[in-house]
Coordinates of C-alpha atoms in Angstrom, one line a residue:
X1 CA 69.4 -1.4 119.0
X2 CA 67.2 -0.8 122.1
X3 CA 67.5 -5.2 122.7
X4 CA 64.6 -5.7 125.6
X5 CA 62.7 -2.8 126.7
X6 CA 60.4 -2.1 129.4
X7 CA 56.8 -0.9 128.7
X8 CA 56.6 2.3 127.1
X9 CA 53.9 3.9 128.9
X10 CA 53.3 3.2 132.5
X11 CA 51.5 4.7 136.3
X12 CA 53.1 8.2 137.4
X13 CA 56.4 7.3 139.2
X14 CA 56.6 3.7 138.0
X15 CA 60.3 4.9 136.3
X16 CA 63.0 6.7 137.9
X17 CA 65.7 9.1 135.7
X18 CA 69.3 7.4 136.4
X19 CA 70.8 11.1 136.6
X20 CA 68.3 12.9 139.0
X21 CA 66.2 10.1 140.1
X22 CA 63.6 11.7 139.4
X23 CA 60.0 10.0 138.6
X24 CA 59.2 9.5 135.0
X25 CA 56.1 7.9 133.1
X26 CA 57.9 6.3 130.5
X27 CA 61.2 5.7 129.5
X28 CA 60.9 6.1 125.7
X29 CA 58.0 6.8 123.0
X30 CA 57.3 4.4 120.0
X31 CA 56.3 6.5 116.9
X32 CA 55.3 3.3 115.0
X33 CA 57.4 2.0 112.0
X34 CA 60.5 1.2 114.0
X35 CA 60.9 4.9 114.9
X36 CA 61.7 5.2 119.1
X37 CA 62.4 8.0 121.3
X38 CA 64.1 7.9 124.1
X39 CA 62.3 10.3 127.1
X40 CA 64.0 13.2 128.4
X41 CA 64.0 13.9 131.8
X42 CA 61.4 17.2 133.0
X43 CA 63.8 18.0 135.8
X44 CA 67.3 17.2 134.5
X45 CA 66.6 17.7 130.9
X46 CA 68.8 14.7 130.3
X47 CA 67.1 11.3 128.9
X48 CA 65.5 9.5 131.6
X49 CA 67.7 6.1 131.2
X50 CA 70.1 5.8 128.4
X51 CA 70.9 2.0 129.0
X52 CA 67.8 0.9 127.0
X53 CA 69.5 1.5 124.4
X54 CA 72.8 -0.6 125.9
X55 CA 73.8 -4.1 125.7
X56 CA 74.1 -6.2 129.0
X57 CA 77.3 -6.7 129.3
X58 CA 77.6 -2.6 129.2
X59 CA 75.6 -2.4 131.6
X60 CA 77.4 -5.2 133.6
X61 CA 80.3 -3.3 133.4
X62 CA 78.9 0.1 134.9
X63 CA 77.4 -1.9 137.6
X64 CA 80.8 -3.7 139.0
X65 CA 82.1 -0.1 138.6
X66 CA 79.4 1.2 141.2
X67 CA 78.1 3.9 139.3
X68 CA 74.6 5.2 140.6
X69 CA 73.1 5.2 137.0
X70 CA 73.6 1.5 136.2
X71 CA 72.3 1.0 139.7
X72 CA 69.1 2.8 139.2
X73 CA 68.6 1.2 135.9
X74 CA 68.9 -2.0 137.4
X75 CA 66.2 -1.6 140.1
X76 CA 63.9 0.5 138.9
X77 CA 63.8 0.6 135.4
X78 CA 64.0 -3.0 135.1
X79 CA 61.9 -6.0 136.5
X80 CA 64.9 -7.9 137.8
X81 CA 63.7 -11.0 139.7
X82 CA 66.8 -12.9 140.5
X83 CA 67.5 -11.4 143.8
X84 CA 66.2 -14.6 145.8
X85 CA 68.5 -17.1 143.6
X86 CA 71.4 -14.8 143.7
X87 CA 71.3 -14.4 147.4
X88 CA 71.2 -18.7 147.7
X89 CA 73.9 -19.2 145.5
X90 CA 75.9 -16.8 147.0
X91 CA 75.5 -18.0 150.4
X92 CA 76.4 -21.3 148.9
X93 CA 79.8 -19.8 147.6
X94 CA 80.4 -18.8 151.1
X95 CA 79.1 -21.8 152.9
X96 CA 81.7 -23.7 150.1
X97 CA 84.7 -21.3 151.2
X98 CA 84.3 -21.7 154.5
X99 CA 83.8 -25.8 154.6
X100 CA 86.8 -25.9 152.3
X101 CA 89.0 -23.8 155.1
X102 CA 87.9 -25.7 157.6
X103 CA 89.0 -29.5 155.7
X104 CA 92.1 -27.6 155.4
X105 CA 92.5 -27.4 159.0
X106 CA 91.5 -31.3 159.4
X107 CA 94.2 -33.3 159.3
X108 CA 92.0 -36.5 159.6
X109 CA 91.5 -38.7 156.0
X110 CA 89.7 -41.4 157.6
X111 CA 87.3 -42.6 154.7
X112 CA 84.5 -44.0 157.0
X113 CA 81.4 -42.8 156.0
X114 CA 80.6 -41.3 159.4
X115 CA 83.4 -38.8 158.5
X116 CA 81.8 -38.2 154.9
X117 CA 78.2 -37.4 156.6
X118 CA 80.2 -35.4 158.9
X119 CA 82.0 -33.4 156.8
X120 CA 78.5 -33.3 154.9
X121 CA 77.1 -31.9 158.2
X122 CA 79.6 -29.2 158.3
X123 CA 78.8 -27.6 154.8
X124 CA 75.3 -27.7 156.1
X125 CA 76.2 -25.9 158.9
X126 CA 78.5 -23.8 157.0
X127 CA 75.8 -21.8 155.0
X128 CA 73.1 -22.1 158.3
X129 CA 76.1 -19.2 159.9
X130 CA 76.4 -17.8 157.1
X131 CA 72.8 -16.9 156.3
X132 CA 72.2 -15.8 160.0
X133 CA 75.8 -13.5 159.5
X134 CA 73.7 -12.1 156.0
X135 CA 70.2 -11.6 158.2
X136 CA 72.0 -9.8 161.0
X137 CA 74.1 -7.8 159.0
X138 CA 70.2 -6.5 157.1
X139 CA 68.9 -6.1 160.1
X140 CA 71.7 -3.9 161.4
X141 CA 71.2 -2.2 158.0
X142 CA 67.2 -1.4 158.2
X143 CA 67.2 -0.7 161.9
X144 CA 69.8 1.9 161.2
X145 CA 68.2 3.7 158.4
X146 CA 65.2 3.2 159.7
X147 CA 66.2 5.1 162.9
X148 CA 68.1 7.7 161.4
X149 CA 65.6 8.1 158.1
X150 CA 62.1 6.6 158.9
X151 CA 60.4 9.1 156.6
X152 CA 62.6 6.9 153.9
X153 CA 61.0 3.3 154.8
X154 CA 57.1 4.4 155.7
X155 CA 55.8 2.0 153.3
X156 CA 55.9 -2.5 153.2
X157 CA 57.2 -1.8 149.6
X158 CA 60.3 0.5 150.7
X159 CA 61.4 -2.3 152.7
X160 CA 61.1 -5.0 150.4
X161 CA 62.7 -2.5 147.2
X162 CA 65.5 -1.7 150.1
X163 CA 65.8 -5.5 150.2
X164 CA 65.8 -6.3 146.5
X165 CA 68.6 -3.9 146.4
X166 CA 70.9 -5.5 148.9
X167 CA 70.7 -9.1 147.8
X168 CA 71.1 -7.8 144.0
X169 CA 74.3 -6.2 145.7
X170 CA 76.0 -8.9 147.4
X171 CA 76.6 -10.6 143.6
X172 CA 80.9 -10.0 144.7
X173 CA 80.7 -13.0 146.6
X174 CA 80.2 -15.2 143.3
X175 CA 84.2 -13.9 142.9
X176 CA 84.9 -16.8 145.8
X177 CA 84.8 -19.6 143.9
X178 CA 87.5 -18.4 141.2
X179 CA 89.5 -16.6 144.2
X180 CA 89.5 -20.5 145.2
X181 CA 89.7 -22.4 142.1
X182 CA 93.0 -19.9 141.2
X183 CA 94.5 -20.9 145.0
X184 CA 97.9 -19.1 145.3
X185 CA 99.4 -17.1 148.5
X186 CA 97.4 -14.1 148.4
X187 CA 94.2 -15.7 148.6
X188 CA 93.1 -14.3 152.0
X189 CA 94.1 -11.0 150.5
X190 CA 91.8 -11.6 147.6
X191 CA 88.9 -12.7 150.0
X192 CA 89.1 -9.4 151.6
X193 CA 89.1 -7.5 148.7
X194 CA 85.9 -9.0 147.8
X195 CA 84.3 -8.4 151.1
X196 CA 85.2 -4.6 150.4
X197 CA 83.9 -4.5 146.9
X198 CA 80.8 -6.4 148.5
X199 CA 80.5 -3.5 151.3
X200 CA 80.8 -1.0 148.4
X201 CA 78.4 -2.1 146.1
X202 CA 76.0 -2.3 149.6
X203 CA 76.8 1.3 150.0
X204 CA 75.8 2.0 146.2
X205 CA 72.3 0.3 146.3
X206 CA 71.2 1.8 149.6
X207 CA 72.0 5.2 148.6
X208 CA 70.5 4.8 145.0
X209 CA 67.5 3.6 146.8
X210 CA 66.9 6.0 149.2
X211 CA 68.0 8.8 147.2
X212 CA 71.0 9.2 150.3
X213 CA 74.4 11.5 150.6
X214 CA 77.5 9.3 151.1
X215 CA 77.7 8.9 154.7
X216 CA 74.6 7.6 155.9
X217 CA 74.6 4.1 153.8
X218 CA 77.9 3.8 155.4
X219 CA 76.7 4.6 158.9
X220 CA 74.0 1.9 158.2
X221 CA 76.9 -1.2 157.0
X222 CA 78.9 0.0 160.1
X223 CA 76.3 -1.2 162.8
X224 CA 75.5 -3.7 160.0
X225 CA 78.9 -5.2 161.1
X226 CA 78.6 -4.5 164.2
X227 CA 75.7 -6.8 164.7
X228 CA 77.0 -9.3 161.8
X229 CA 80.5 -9.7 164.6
X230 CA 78.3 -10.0 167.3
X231 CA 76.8 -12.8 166.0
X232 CA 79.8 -14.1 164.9
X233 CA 81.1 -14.0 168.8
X234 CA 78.1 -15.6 170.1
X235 CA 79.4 -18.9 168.1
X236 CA 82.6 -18.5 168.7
X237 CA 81.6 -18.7 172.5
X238 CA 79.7 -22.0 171.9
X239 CA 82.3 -23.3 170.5
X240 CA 81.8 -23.2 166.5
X241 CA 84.2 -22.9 163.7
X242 CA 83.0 -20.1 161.9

């Protein structure tokens, strides 16, 4: 069955085709009587978005795999509004990963409660770095594109759709907390193969977004980094474990 559908009619442009991306008015016609058609796509010819007719967990699927057309469904043929809870939670994960290393490398098992507060402090302070890491790391992104592309990010709502799709895309880093919970000796490989796949699916959403080649999303995470490390430096030289 089509499951939960969008509106079937709505403004010029409010849809995008997951082929072509190309702008669409609707993404399929109801005849009455249970009878639905899905739209096909005037520049393509293909139908507009074929995951309508999908179940989640399909479309789950396509979207760990990276593929543009999952993407595309996801942000513009859906209303999606989860991006501000996912990008806590995964912050948390990280915050957690990185307060658990760092017990690790504490020998100290005093159980005086101005340890516990401490230790308290420290997860606190854990996902504090690692939301100012995240914010550099956009901002490296949008000054970038925005540089290289500003015809792409003219409007307040490119920004914010630009936005929506990064947080949606750092959903990798909920694979932390089973990378931890399944501890074994290649767990620092496993943490980097998340970051990749993280990096990746960034790659995916900014091109699917901005309708991009290959190269330029990845020109954007590059200096991305590069800010994201120099901010990592900066507390490394005031003498925080990051």
């Amino acid at each position: 069955g089509l499951g939960v559908l969008p509106r079937p009619m709505a403004a010029l442009g409010a849809y995008r085709c997951i082929e072509c991306s190309g702008e669409a008015t609707e993404l399929y016609r109801d005849y009455q009587r249970g009878v639905l058609r899905i739209s096909i796509c005037k520049s393509c010819q293909k139908p507009v978005d074929k995951y309508i007719e999908y179940d989640p967990v399909i479309i789950l699927i396509n979207a760990v795999l990276c593929k543009a057309q999952a993407y595309r469904h996801i942000l513009f043929n859906t209303k999606i509004n989860i991006h501000g809870k996912l990008c806590i939670f995964c912050l948390l994960c990280e915050a957690y990963i990185r307060w658990l290393q760092l017990q690790d490398s504490s020998q100290n098992t005093d159980p005086d409660d101005l340890i516990r507060y401490a230790k308290e402090w420290d997860f606190y302070r854990m996902f504090g770095i690692a939301s100012l890491e995240q914010t550099s790391f956009f901002i490296g992104i949008f000054i970038t594109l925005w540089w290289m592309t500003p015809e792409m990010l003219k409007r307040k709502s490119d920004f914010i759709l630009l936005l929506k799709a990064l947080l949606l895309s750092t959903y990798g880093k909920l694979l932390l907390i089973p990378a931890v919970i399944w501890e074994h000796d290649y767990t620092p490989l496993c943490l980097a193969f998340i970051k990749v796949f993280v990096l990746i699916s960034n790659s995916q959403a900014i091109r699917v977004t901005l309708n991009l080649n290959r190269i330029l999303p990845w020109f954007a995470i590059f200096f991305g980094l590069i800010l994201e490390n120099g901010v990592v430096c900066l507390f490394q030289k005031m003498g925080w474990d990051v």
